[in-house]
Amino acid sequence: MNSQKRIIFSEIFKSKLLIYAFFIVLHLFLFNINATEWGDSYSILRSAESIKTGIYPQKEKRPPFFSVVLATRPHGVNAISWGRGVVFVFSFASFIVFDKLVCQHIKSKKYQKFALILFTLNPVYLYWSIRIMSDIPFSFFGIVIFYLLSRWKEKLDIKKSILLGALAGLSILTRFEGYILFFALFIGVVFLNSGLKLSAFKPRTFFFGLWHELKFLLPLGLTTLLVLLPYWFFRSPLDSKYFGEQEYRTFDWRLIWVYFSSLFYILGFLPFFYFIFKNIFSYKKTGSAVRFLMENVGISVYILLEIILILWWPAAVPRLFSAIIPFFVILLVLSYEEFQSNGPHLRALDYIALAFLIGNFGLTQYIFKLQFLVSNQWAFLFVFILQIIILIFLILRKEKMFLMFSFISLLVWGLATIWVHRFIYISMKEAAVYAAKNLSGYVIYNDTYGIADWYLNRSGINKNVYGDRHDVLILHDISYKRISGKNPDYILLTNENNTDMYFGIEKRPYLTLVKEFRYTINGKIFFTDILKFNKEKQQ
């Protein structure tokens, strides 16, 4: 019976076509699993709706390309569904190009499929591939650029340089990290055919390589500049509020711990860093991971700068890692393949490293309860047990069982993360939709995620109702004096921003409860109340 199960499992992943089909079915299954979107998603959607009218919002801090793509929404198509569809297209396109990139660097058919499965089931990449965010479109540009750079290594010409420059420009217009991608591409071209070796780097030889590749670097840089000029003319990127957000972050031991734990477990595969570190430090310059990094200098620079940026910008951990997850997957598979070919003989240091990873995994989640490490305690316990089983099969050198349980763990990890957060902001969304359908007049709210604004002002459900965020409400001040200054007809009060909020509605005669929306999620109560403001009843 067990041998039959192994045969079935082997046949399922024998063909790439089945992996492609699994990727599509999985994403279609998860297409509408989320009750609502993240706050940034609604800002992107608002920008897209403004672009349809020929205006780009002055207050929008993000670059415009993703919103421009969303602005192509056909008349009559729901904006949320269209946005999710666009992200799915980018996800599938990323998967296709990633497959081609993998084939360039991993020669074994078996391990090519291993890489595709790791990419498909990666918890972070999967989570953000079903959200209307720009991370997956940006990741697509990174994969395409380095795939083309690798493919054209021996035949780069001016036309190809222009295409790479255009792609780099579009990546910058998708996310500001595109400047890092452009710089890494630039360095990658310098090292492409100039004879430069990263292992023998010297400033003098670098400038020689720069001069040698100038005929490609100039058209690349000029094309990128031409793509960016219209946006720069409209708005200086240095004026974006993005660059001031990290000023409010405190760098302490907790942040450093969360950062490195996120980095260690970003692939949803506990031995990830163990294999890579073993490859780098055990095999030294002959290791496949080292060779990959040495031969693909652009990718090496890109990974390094992204890792530094994410540490500097910790608020977006682990989401920002999605840009470099595809390259981590390749490094992991190359390292694991060499681990198997050299004979998986474990030493004392190997056991210590694996014990540290499993121990830190449990301790990190016990202390911080990170979202992508599975915040539900029972789901986490199941995933934790799976990790122990995976390590046991690794130690026993049972590769098929090791891989099978790794895939099961990845699937459970990814789906559990999505499932636990599928109802995030649902009370605010349900209240906003109800208000848009059933109320008329002026509504104020303390929602900071843009959900109420979208459904009251942008969705077109009801033109007789409109709303505005009232910052005083965010500070819990719902006194008659404060509210009457805005003269609203209704108020939407939510604790989605802070579950510790208490408003004491029953003690305020000028507020009448119209409808309440309450949900218990992961043991916490989230609510949004729709209140009628009785202007004649002062406290």
JSON list of C-alpha atoms in Angstrom, two decimals, residues 319-536:
[
{"chain": "A", "resi": 319, "resn": "ARG", "atom": "CA", "xyz": [6.13, 40.86, 1.94]},
{"chain": "A", "resi": 320, "resn": "LEU", "atom": "CA", "xyz": [9.17, 42.58, 0.45]},
{"chain": "A", "resi": 321, "resn": "PHE", "atom": "CA", "xyz": [10.97, 39.24, 0.30]},
{"chain": "A", "resi": 322, "resn": "SER", "atom": "CA", "xyz": [8.63, 38.18, -2.52]},
{"chain": "A", "resi": 323, "resn": "ALA", "atom": "CA", "xyz": [10.87, 40.00, -5.01]},
{"chain": "A", "resi": 324, "resn": "ILE", "atom": "CA", "xyz": [13.83, 37.70, -4.29]},
{"chain": "A", "resi": 325, "resn": "ILE", "atom": "CA", "xyz": [12.04, 34.49, -3.31]},
{"chain": "A", "resi": 326, "resn": "PRO", "atom": "CA", "xyz": [12.41, 33.06, -6.88]},
{"chain": "A", "resi": 327, "resn": "PHE", "atom": "CA", "xyz": [16.20, 33.43, -6.66]},
{"chain": "A", "resi": 328, "resn": "PHE", "atom": "CA", "xyz": [16.27, 31.93, -3.16]},
{"chain": "A", "resi": 329, "resn": "VAL", "atom": "CA", "xyz": [14.40, 28.92, -4.57]},
{"chain": "A", "resi": 330, "resn": "ILE", "atom": "CA", "xyz": [17.09, 28.41, -7.21]},
{"chain": "A", "resi": 331, "resn": "LEU", "atom": "CA", "xyz": [19.85, 28.72, -4.59]},
{"chain": "A", "resi": 332, "resn": "LEU", "atom": "CA", "xyz": [18.05, 26.22, -2.37]},
{"chain": "A", "resi": 333, "resn": "VAL", "atom": "CA", "xyz": [17.54, 23.63, -5.12]},
{"chain": "A", "resi": 334, "resn": "LEU", "atom": "CA", "xyz": [21.14, 23.94, -6.35]},
{"chain": "A", "resi": 335, "resn": "SER", "atom": "CA", "xyz": [22.38, 23.49, -2.78]},
{"chain": "A", "resi": 336, "resn": "TYR", "atom": "CA", "xyz": [20.06, 20.57, -2.08]},
{"chain": "A", "resi": 337, "resn": "GLU", "atom": "CA", "xyz": [21.01, 18.83, -5.34]},
{"chain": "A", "resi": 338, "resn": "GLU", "atom": "CA", "xyz": [24.70, 19.04, -4.46]},
{"chain": "A", "resi": 339, "resn": "PHE", "atom": "CA", "xyz": [23.92, 17.93, -0.91]},
{"chain": "A", "resi": 340, "resn": "GLN", "atom": "CA", "xyz": [22.38, 14.75, -2.30]},
{"chain": "A", "resi": 341, "resn": "SER", "atom": "CA", "xyz": [25.09, 14.14, -4.89]},
{"chain": "A", "resi": 342, "resn": "ASN", "atom": "CA", "xyz": [27.86, 14.42, -2.26]},
{"chain": "A", "resi": 343, "resn": "GLY", "atom": "CA", "xyz": [26.10, 12.04, 0.06]},
{"chain": "A", "resi": 344, "resn": "PRO", "atom": "CA", "xyz": [24.02, 13.52, 2.89]},
{"chain": "A", "resi": 345, "resn": "HIS", "atom": "CA", "xyz": [26.46, 12.65, 5.68]},
{"chain": "A", "resi": 346, "resn": "LEU", "atom": "CA", "xyz": [25.61, 14.78, 8.69]},
{"chain": "A", "resi": 347, "resn": "ARG", "atom": "CA", "xyz": [28.16, 15.89, 11.25]},
{"chain": "A", "resi": 348, "resn": "ALA", "atom": "CA", "xyz": [27.76, 17.34, 14.72]},
{"chain": "A", "resi": 349, "resn": "LEU", "atom": "CA", "xyz": [27.61, 20.88, 13.35]},
{"chain": "A", "resi": 350, "resn": "ASP", "atom": "CA", "xyz": [24.81, 19.85, 10.98]},
{"chain": "A", "resi": 351, "resn": "TYR", "atom": "CA", "xyz": [22.72, 18.56, 13.87]},
{"chain": "A", "resi": 352, "resn": "ILE", "atom": "CA", "xyz": [23.35, 21.76, 15.82]},
{"chain": "A", "resi": 353, "resn": "ALA", "atom": "CA", "xyz": [22.25, 23.90, 12.84]},
{"chain": "A", "resi": 354, "resn": "LEU", "atom": "CA", "xyz": [19.07, 21.87, 12.31]},
{"chain": "A", "resi": 355, "resn": "ALA", "atom": "CA", "xyz": [18.28, 21.92, 16.04]},
{"chain": "A", "resi": 356, "resn": "PHE", "atom": "CA", "xyz": [18.72, 25.70, 16.07]},
{"chain": "A", "resi": 357, "resn": "LEU", "atom": "CA", "xyz": [16.35, 26.13, 13.11]},
{"chain": "A", "resi": 358, "resn": "ILE", "atom": "CA", "xyz": [13.58, 24.01, 14.59]},
{"chain": "A", "resi": 359, "resn": "GLY", "atom": "CA", "xyz": [14.03, 25.53, 18.06]},
{"chain": "A", "resi": 360, "resn": "ASN", "atom": "CA", "xyz": [14.09, 29.10, 16.78]},
{"chain": "A", "resi": 361, "resn": "PHE", "atom": "CA", "xyz": [11.03, 28.35, 14.63]},
{"chain": "A", "resi": 362, "resn": "GLY", "atom": "CA", "xyz": [8.97, 27.38, 17.67]},
{"chain": "A", "resi": 363, "resn": "LEU", "atom": "CA", "xyz": [10.36, 30.09, 19.96]},
{"chain": "A", "resi": 364, "resn": "THR", "atom": "CA", "xyz": [9.86, 32.87, 17.40]},
{"chain": "A", "resi": 365, "resn": "GLN", "atom": "CA", "xyz": [6.23, 31.99, 16.90]},
{"chain": "A", "resi": 366, "resn": "TYR", "atom": "CA", "xyz": [5.62, 31.55, 20.63]},
{"chain": "A", "resi": 367, "resn": "ILE", "atom": "CA", "xyz": [6.92, 35.07, 21.31]},
{"chain": "A", "resi": 368, "resn": "PHE", "atom": "CA", "xyz": [5.88, 37.04, 18.22]},
{"chain": "A", "resi": 369, "resn": "LYS", "atom": "CA", "xyz": [3.04, 35.06, 16.58]},
{"chain": "A", "resi": 370, "resn": "LEU", "atom": "CA", "xyz": [4.09, 36.19, 13.10]},
{"chain": "A", "resi": 371, "resn": "GLN", "atom": "CA", "xyz": [1.38, 36.05, 10.47]},
{"chain": "A", "resi": 372, "resn": "PHE", "atom": "CA", "xyz": [3.22, 34.08, 7.81]},
{"chain": "A", "resi": 373, "resn": "LEU", "atom": "CA", "xyz": [4.60, 31.52, 10.31]},
{"chain": "A", "resi": 374, "resn": "VAL", "atom": "CA", "xyz": [0.98, 30.37, 10.85]},
{"chain": "A", "resi": 375, "resn": "SER", "atom": "CA", "xyz": [-0.55, 32.38, 13.70]},
{"chain": "A", "resi": 376, "resn": "ASN", "atom": "CA", "xyz": [-3.28, 29.84, 14.54]},
{"chain": "A", "resi": 377, "resn": "GLN", "atom": "CA", "xyz": [-1.90, 27.69, 17.35]},
{"chain": "A", "resi": 378, "resn": "TRP", "atom": "CA", "xyz": [-3.36, 24.37, 16.18]},
{"chain": "A", "resi": 379, "resn": "ALA", "atom": "CA", "xyz": [-2.32, 24.90, 12.56]},
{"chain": "A", "resi": 380, "resn": "PHE", "atom": "CA", "xyz": [1.13, 25.94, 13.75]},
{"chain": "A", "resi": 381, "resn": "LEU", "atom": "CA", "xyz": [1.42, 22.85, 15.94]},
{"chain": "A", "resi": 382, "resn": "PHE", "atom": "CA", "xyz": [0.58, 20.68, 12.94]},
{"chain": "A", "resi": 383, "resn": "VAL", "atom": "CA", "xyz": [3.15, 22.48, 10.77]},
{"chain": "A", "resi": 384, "resn": "PHE", "atom": "CA", "xyz": [5.73, 22.23, 13.57]},
{"chain": "A", "resi": 385, "resn": "ILE", "atom": "CA", "xyz": [5.21, 18.46, 13.80]},
{"chain": "A", "resi": 386, "resn": "LEU", "atom": "CA", "xyz": [5.59, 18.21, 10.03]},
{"chain": "A", "resi": 387, "resn": "GLN", "atom": "CA", "xyz": [8.92, 20.05, 10.28]},
{"chain": "A", "resi": 388, "resn": "ILE", "atom": "CA", "xyz": [10.16, 17.52, 12.83]},
{"chain": "A", "resi": 389, "resn": "ILE", "atom": "CA", "xyz": [9.11, 14.66, 10.54]},
{"chain": "A", "resi": 390, "resn": "ILE", "atom": "CA", "xyz": [10.90, 16.35, 7.63]},
{"chain": "A", "resi": 391, "resn": "LEU", "atom": "CA", "xyz": [14.11, 16.63, 9.63]},
{"chain": "A", "resi": 392, "resn": "ILE", "atom": "CA", "xyz": [13.87, 13.00, 10.72]},
{"chain": "A", "resi": 393, "resn": "PHE", "atom": "CA", "xyz": [13.62, 11.83, 7.10]},
{"chain": "A", "resi": 394, "resn": "LEU", "atom": "CA", "xyz": [16.51, 14.14, 6.19]},
{"chain": "A", "resi": 395, "resn": "ILE", "atom": "CA", "xyz": [18.66, 12.55, 8.89]},
{"chain": "A", "resi": 396, "resn": "LEU", "atom": "CA", "xyz": [17.58, 9.04, 7.84]},
{"chain": "A", "resi": 397, "resn": "ARG", "atom": "CA", "xyz": [18.39, 9.91, 4.19]},
{"chain": "A", "resi": 398, "resn": "LYS", "atom": "CA", "xyz": [14.89, 9.00, 2.99]},
{"chain": "A", "resi": 399, "resn": "GLU", "atom": "CA", "xyz": [14.76, 11.51, 0.14]},
{"chain": "A", "resi": 400, "resn": "LYS", "atom": "CA", "xyz": [11.34, 10.59, -1.27]},
{"chain": "A", "resi": 401, "resn": "MET", "atom": "CA", "xyz": [9.68, 10.81, 2.13]},
{"chain": "A", "resi": 402, "resn": "PHE", "atom": "CA", "xyz": [11.63, 13.98, 2.88]},
{"chain": "A", "resi": 403, "resn": "LEU", "atom": "CA", "xyz": [10.37, 15.64, -0.31]},
{"chain": "A", "resi": 404, "resn": "MET", "atom": "CA", "xyz": [6.82, 14.35, 0.07]},
{"chain": "A", "resi": 405, "resn": "PHE", "atom": "CA", "xyz": [6.41, 15.69, 3.61]},
{"chain": "A", "resi": 406, "resn": "SER", "atom": "CA", "xyz": [8.14, 18.93, 2.58]},
{"chain": "A", "resi": 407, "resn": "PHE", "atom": "CA", "xyz": [5.50, 19.46, -0.12]},
{"chain": "A", "resi": 408, "resn": "ILE", "atom": "CA", "xyz": [2.69, 18.59, 2.31]},
{"chain": "A", "resi": 409, "resn": "SER", "atom": "CA", "xyz": [4.13, 21.02, 4.86]},
{"chain": "A", "resi": 410, "resn": "LEU", "atom": "CA", "xyz": [4.41, 23.78, 2.26]},
{"chain": "A", "resi": 411, "resn": "LEU", "atom": "CA", "xyz": [0.80, 23.30, 1.18]},
{"chain": "A", "resi": 412, "resn": "VAL", "atom": "CA", "xyz": [-0.51, 23.26, 4.75]},
{"chain": "A", "resi": 413, "resn": "TRP", "atom": "CA", "xyz": [1.67, 26.23, 5.73]},
{"chain": "A", "resi": 414, "resn": "GLY", "atom": "CA", "xyz": [0.54, 28.34, 2.78]},
{"chain": "A", "resi": 415, "resn": "LEU", "atom": "CA", "xyz": [-3.16, 27.46, 2.99]},
{"chain": "A", "resi": 416, "resn": "ALA", "atom": "CA", "xyz": [-3.22, 27.91, 6.78]},
{"chain": "A", "resi": 417, "resn": "THR", "atom": "CA", "xyz": [-1.70, 31.39, 6.47]},
{"chain": "A", "resi": 418, "resn": "ILE", "atom": "CA", "xyz": [-4.30, 32.36, 3.87]},
{"chain": "A", "resi": 419, "resn": "TRP", "atom": "CA", "xyz": [-7.18, 30.74, 5.76]},
{"chain": "A", "resi": 420, "resn": "VAL", "atom": "CA", "xyz": [-6.38, 32.44, 9.06]},
{"chain": "A", "resi": 421, "resn": "HIS", "atom": "CA", "xyz": [-6.33, 35.90, 7.42]},
{"chain": "A", "resi": 422, "resn": "ARG", "atom": "CA", "xyz": [-9.16, 35.48, 4.92]},
{"chain": "A", "resi": 423, "resn": "PHE", "atom": "CA", "xyz": [-11.56, 37.53, 7.08]},
{"chain": "A", "resi": 424, "resn": "ILE", "atom": "CA", "xyz": [-9.22, 40.41, 7.89]},
{"chain": "A", "resi": 425, "resn": "TYR", "atom": "CA", "xyz": [-11.17, 43.73, 7.98]},
{"chain": "A", "resi": 426, "resn": "ILE", "atom": "CA", "xyz": [-14.41, 41.87, 7.24]},
{"chain": "A", "resi": 427, "resn": "SER", "atom": "CA", "xyz": [-16.49, 43.81, 9.79]},
{"chain": "A", "resi": 428, "resn": "MET", "atom": "CA", "xyz": [-15.44, 47.12, 8.23]},
{"chain": "A", "resi": 429, "resn": "LYS", "atom": "CA", "xyz": [-16.15, 45.86, 4.74]},
{"chain": "A", "resi": 430, "resn": "GLU", "atom": "CA", "xyz": [-19.59, 44.46, 5.62]},
{"chain": "A", "resi": 431, "resn": "ALA", "atom": "CA", "xyz": [-20.55, 47.67, 7.43]},
{"chain": "A", "resi": 432, "resn": "ALA", "atom": "CA", "xyz": [-19.35, 49.85, 4.55]},
{"chain": "A", "resi": 433, "resn": "VAL", "atom": "CA", "xyz": [-21.26, 47.78, 1.99]},
{"chain": "A", "resi": 434, "resn": "TYR", "atom": "CA", "xyz": [-24.41, 47.89, 4.14]},
{"chain": "A", "resi": 435, "resn": "ALA", "atom": "CA", "xyz": [-24.08, 51.66, 4.56]},
{"chain": "A", "resi": 436, "resn": "ALA", "atom": "CA", "xyz": [-23.56, 52.14, 0.83]},
{"chain": "A", "resi": 437, "resn": "LYS", "atom": "CA", "xyz": [-26.67, 50.11, 0.00]},
{"chain": "A", "resi": 438, "resn": "ASN", "atom": "CA", "xyz": [-29.05, 51.30, 2.71]},
{"chain": "A", "resi": 439, "resn": "LEU", "atom": "CA", "xyz": [-28.10, 54.77, 3.94]},
{"chain": "A", "resi": 440, "resn": "SER", "atom": "CA", "xyz": [-28.19, 58.26, 2.52]},
{"chain": "A", "resi": 441, "resn": "GLY", "atom": "CA", "xyz": [-26.39, 61.36, 3.68]},
{"chain": "A", "resi": 442, "resn": "TYR", "atom": "CA", "xyz": [-22.98, 62.11, 5.14]},
{"chain": "A", "resi": 443, "resn": "VAL", "atom": "CA", "xyz": [-21.02, 59.41, 6.97]},
{"chain": "A", "resi": 444, "resn": "ILE", "atom": "CA", "xyz": [-17.84, 59.80, 9.01]},
{"chain": "A", "resi": 445, "resn": "TYR", "atom": "CA", "xyz": [-15.65, 56.86, 10.00]},
{"chain": "A", "resi": 446, "resn": "ASN", "atom": "CA", "xyz": [-12.41, 55.93, 11.74]},
{"chain": "A", "resi": 447, "resn": "ASP", "atom": "CA", "xyz": [-11.32, 53.35, 9.17]},
{"chain": "A", "resi": 448, "resn": "THR", "atom": "CA", "xyz": [-7.67, 53.96, 8.22]},
{"chain": "A", "resi": 449, "resn": "TYR", "atom": "CA", "xyz": [-7.44, 51.28, 5.52]},
{"chain": "A", "resi": 450, "resn": "GLY", "atom": "CA", "xyz": [-9.50, 52.94, 2.79]},
{"chain": "A", "resi": 451, "resn": "ILE", "atom": "CA", "xyz": [-12.27, 50.31, 2.85]},
{"chain": "A", "resi": 452, "resn": "ALA", "atom": "CA", "xyz": [-15.07, 52.67, 3.87]},
{"chain": "A", "resi": 453, "resn": "ASP", "atom": "CA", "xyz": [-13.88, 55.28, 1.39]},
{"chain": "A", "resi": 454, "resn": "TRP", "atom": "CA", "xyz": [-13.93, 52.71, -1.43]},
{"chain": "A", "resi": 455, "resn": "TYR", "atom": "CA", "xyz": [-17.47, 51.46, -0.85]},
{"chain": "A", "resi": 456, "resn": "LEU", "atom": "CA", "xyz": [-19.03, 54.78, 0.16]},
{"chain": "A", "resi": 457, "resn": "ASN", "atom": "CA", "xyz": [-17.34, 57.05, -2.38]},
{"chain": "A", "resi": 458, "resn": "ARG", "atom": "CA", "xyz": [-15.82, 54.98, -5.18]},
{"chain": "A", "resi": 459, "resn": "SER", "atom": "CA", "xyz": [-17.85, 51.82, -5.76]},
{"chain": "A", "resi": 460, "resn": "GLY", "atom": "CA", "xyz": [-20.85, 53.54, -7.38]},
{"chain": "A", "resi": 461, "resn": "ILE", "atom": "CA", "xyz": [-23.31, 51.53, -5.28]},
{"chain": "A", "resi": 462, "resn": "ASN", "atom": "CA", "xyz": [-25.27, 54.55, -4.06]},
{"chain": "A", "resi": 463, "resn": "LYS", "atom": "CA", "xyz": [-24.71, 58.16, -5.09]},
{"chain": "A", "resi": 464, "resn": "ASN", "atom": "CA", "xyz": [-26.87, 59.43, -2.23]},
{"chain": "A", "resi": 465, "resn": "VAL", "atom": "CA", "xyz": [-24.32, 58.52, 0.42]},
{"chain": "A", "resi": 466, "resn": "TYR", "atom": "CA", "xyz": [-20.77, 59.75, 0.84]},
{"chain": "A", "resi": 467, "resn": "GLY", "atom": "CA", "xyz": [-18.20, 59.58, 3.58]},
{"chain": "A", "resi": 468, "resn": "ASP", "atom": "CA", "xyz": [-15.06, 61.05, 5.08]},
{"chain": "A", "resi": 469, "resn": "ARG", "atom": "CA", "xyz": [-12.47, 59.83, 7.56]},
{"chain": "A", "resi": 470, "resn": "HIS", "atom": "CA", "xyz": [-12.55, 61.73, 10.84]},
{"chain": "A", "resi": 471, "resn": "ASP", "atom": "CA", "xyz": [-9.17, 61.66, 12.59]},
{"chain": "A", "resi": 472, "resn": "VAL", "atom": "CA", "xyz": [-10.71, 62.55, 15.96]},
{"chain": "A", "resi": 473, "resn": "LEU", "atom": "CA", "xyz": [-12.57, 59.24, 15.89]},
{"chain": "A", "resi": 474, "resn": "ILE", "atom": "CA", "xyz": [-9.26, 57.44, 15.50]},
{"chain": "A", "resi": 475, "resn": "LEU", "atom": "CA", "xyz": [-8.24, 59.01, 18.83]},
{"chain": "A", "resi": 476, "resn": "HIS", "atom": "CA", "xyz": [-11.37, 57.53, 20.47]},
{"chain": "A", "resi": 477, "resn": "ASP", "atom": "CA", "xyz": [-12.91, 60.97, 20.90]},
{"chain": "A", "resi": 478, "resn": "ILE", "atom": "CA", "xyz": [-16.61, 60.62, 20.09]},
{"chain": "A", "resi": 479, "resn": "SER", "atom": "CA", "xyz": [-17.86, 63.47, 22.24]},
{"chain": "A", "resi": 480, "resn": "TYR", "atom": "CA", "xyz": [-20.88, 65.43, 21.03]},
{"chain": "A", "resi": 481, "resn": "LYS", "atom": "CA", "xyz": [-18.74, 68.53, 20.57]},
{"chain": "A", "resi": 482, "resn": "ARG", "atom": "CA", "xyz": [-16.22, 66.75, 18.35]},
{"chain": "A", "resi": 483, "resn": "ILE", "atom": "CA", "xyz": [-18.78, 64.96, 16.22]},
{"chain": "A", "resi": 484, "resn": "SER", "atom": "CA", "xyz": [-21.17, 67.89, 15.81]},
{"chain": "A", "resi": 485, "resn": "GLY", "atom": "CA", "xyz": [-18.33, 69.86, 14.29]},
{"chain": "A", "resi": 486, "resn": "LYS", "atom": "CA", "xyz": [-18.47, 67.52, 11.29]},
{"chain": "A", "resi": 487, "resn": "ASN", "atom": "CA", "xyz": [-22.29, 67.44, 11.30]},
{"chain": "A", "resi": 488, "resn": "PRO", "atom": "CA", "xyz": [-22.62, 63.84, 10.04]},
{"chain": "A", "resi": 489, "resn": "ASP", "atom": "CA", "xyz": [-25.79, 61.81, 9.55]},
{"chain": "A", "resi": 490, "resn": "TYR", "atom": "CA", "xyz": [-24.11, 58.52, 10.43]},
{"chain": "A", "resi": 491, "resn": "ILE", "atom": "CA", "xyz": [-20.91, 57.23, 11.98]},
{"chain": "A", "resi": 492, "resn": "LEU", "atom": "CA", "xyz": [-18.98, 54.03, 11.29]},
{"chain": "A", "resi": 493, "resn": "LEU", "atom": "CA", "xyz": [-16.93, 53.05, 14.33]},
{"chain": "A", "resi": 494, "resn": "THR", "atom": "CA", "xyz": [-14.56, 50.09, 14.11]},
{"chain": "A", "resi": 495, "resn": "ASN", "atom": "CA", "xyz": [-11.94, 48.46, 16.29]},
{"chain": "A", "resi": 496, "resn": "GLU", "atom": "CA", "xyz": [-10.22, 46.85, 13.28]},
{"chain": "A", "resi": 497, "resn": "ASN", "atom": "CA", "xyz": [-7.43, 49.41, 13.82]},
{"chain": "A", "resi": 498, "resn": "ASN", "atom": "CA", "xyz": [-7.07, 48.55, 17.50]},
{"chain": "A", "resi": 499, "resn": "THR", "atom": "CA", "xyz": [-8.93, 45.73, 19.25]},
{"chain": "A", "resi": 500, "resn": "ASP", "atom": "CA", "xyz": [-8.48, 47.47, 22.63]},
{"chain": "A", "resi": 501, "resn": "MET", "atom": "CA", "xyz": [-10.77, 50.33, 21.62]},
{"chain": "A", "resi": 502, "resn": "TYR", "atom": "CA", "xyz": [-13.85, 50.97, 23.80]},
{"chain": "A", "resi": 503, "resn": "PHE", "atom": "CA", "xyz": [-16.36, 53.67, 22.89]},
{"chain": "A", "resi": 504, "resn": "GLY", "atom": "CA", "xyz": [-19.14, 53.36, 25.50]},
{"chain": "A", "resi": 505, "resn": "ILE", "atom": "CA", "xyz": [-21.96, 53.91, 23.00]},
{"chain": "A", "resi": 506, "resn": "GLU", "atom": "CA", "xyz": [-24.67, 53.03, 25.53]},
{"chain": "A", "resi": 507, "resn": "LYS", "atom": "CA", "xyz": [-23.76, 56.12, 27.59]},
{"chain": "A", "resi": 508, "resn": "ARG", "atom": "CA", "xyz": [-24.17, 58.54, 24.69]},
{"chain": "A", "resi": 509, "resn": "PRO", "atom": "CA", "xyz": [-27.82, 59.44, 23.94]},
{"chain": "A", "resi": 510, "resn": "TYR", "atom": "CA", "xyz": [-26.85, 61.31, 20.77]},
{"chain": "A", "resi": 511, "resn": "LEU", "atom": "CA", "xyz": [-25.73, 58.02, 19.18]},
{"chain": "A", "resi": 512, "resn": "THR", "atom": "CA", "xyz": [-28.22, 55.34, 18.13]},
{"chain": "A", "resi": 513, "resn": "LEU", "atom": "CA", "xyz": [-27.06, 51.92, 16.99]},
{"chain": "A", "resi": 514, "resn": "VAL", "atom": "CA", "xyz": [-28.39, 51.16, 13.50]},
{"chain": "A", "resi": 515, "resn": "LYS", "atom": "CA", "xyz": [-26.55, 47.90, 12.86]},
{"chain": "A", "resi": 516, "resn": "GLU", "atom": "CA", "xyz": [-23.52, 46.10, 14.23]},
{"chain": "A", "resi": 517, "resn": "PHE", "atom": "CA", "xyz": [-21.10, 43.72, 12.56]},
{"chain": "A", "resi": 518, "resn": "ARG", "atom": "CA", "xyz": [-19.08, 41.49, 14.87]},
{"chain": "A", "resi": 519, "resn": "TYR", "atom": "CA", "xyz": [-16.71, 38.63, 14.13]},
{"chain": "A", "resi": 520, "resn": "THR", "atom": "CA", "xyz": [-14.46, 36.52, 16.32]},
{"chain": "A", "resi": 521, "resn": "ILE", "atom": "CA", "xyz": [-11.21, 35.83, 14.46]},
{"chain": "A", "resi": 522, "resn": "ASN", "atom": "CA", "xyz": [-8.32, 33.95, 16.06]},
{"chain": "A", "resi": 523, "resn": "GLY", "atom": "CA", "xyz": [-9.84, 34.50, 19.48]},
{"chain": "A", "resi": 524, "resn": "LYS", "atom": "CA", "xyz": [-10.24, 38.28, 19.08]},
{"chain": "A", "resi": 525, "resn": "ILE", "atom": "CA", "xyz": [-13.48, 40.20, 18.58]},
{"chain": "A", "resi": 526, "resn": "PHE", "atom": "CA", "xyz": [-13.56, 42.63, 15.66]},
{"chain": "A", "resi": 527, "resn": "PHE", "atom": "CA", "xyz": [-16.54, 44.92, 15.24]},
{"chain": "A", "resi": 528, "resn": "THR", "atom": "CA", "xyz": [-17.85, 47.84, 13.24]},
{"chain": "A", "resi": 529, "resn": "ASP", "atom": "CA", "xyz": [-20.95, 49.70, 14.43]},
{"chain": "A", "resi": 530, "resn": "ILE", "atom": "CA", "xyz": [-23.15, 51.88, 12.25]},
{"chain": "A", "resi": 531, "resn": "LEU", "atom": "CA", "xyz": [-24.48, 54.71, 14.42]},
{"chain": "A", "resi": 532, "resn": "LYS", "atom": "CA", "xyz": [-27.03, 57.42, 13.68]},
{"chain": "A", "resi": 533, "resn": "PHE", "atom": "CA", "xyz": [-26.05, 60.84, 14.98]},
{"chain": "A", "resi": 534, "resn": "ASN", "atom": "CA", "xyz": [-28.99, 62.48, 16.77]},
{"chain": "A", "resi": 535, "resn": "LYS", "atom": "CA", "xyz": [-28.09, 66.14, 16.47]},
{"chain": "A", "resi": 536, "resn": "GLU", "atom": "CA", "xyz": [-30.85, 67.32, 18.81]}
]
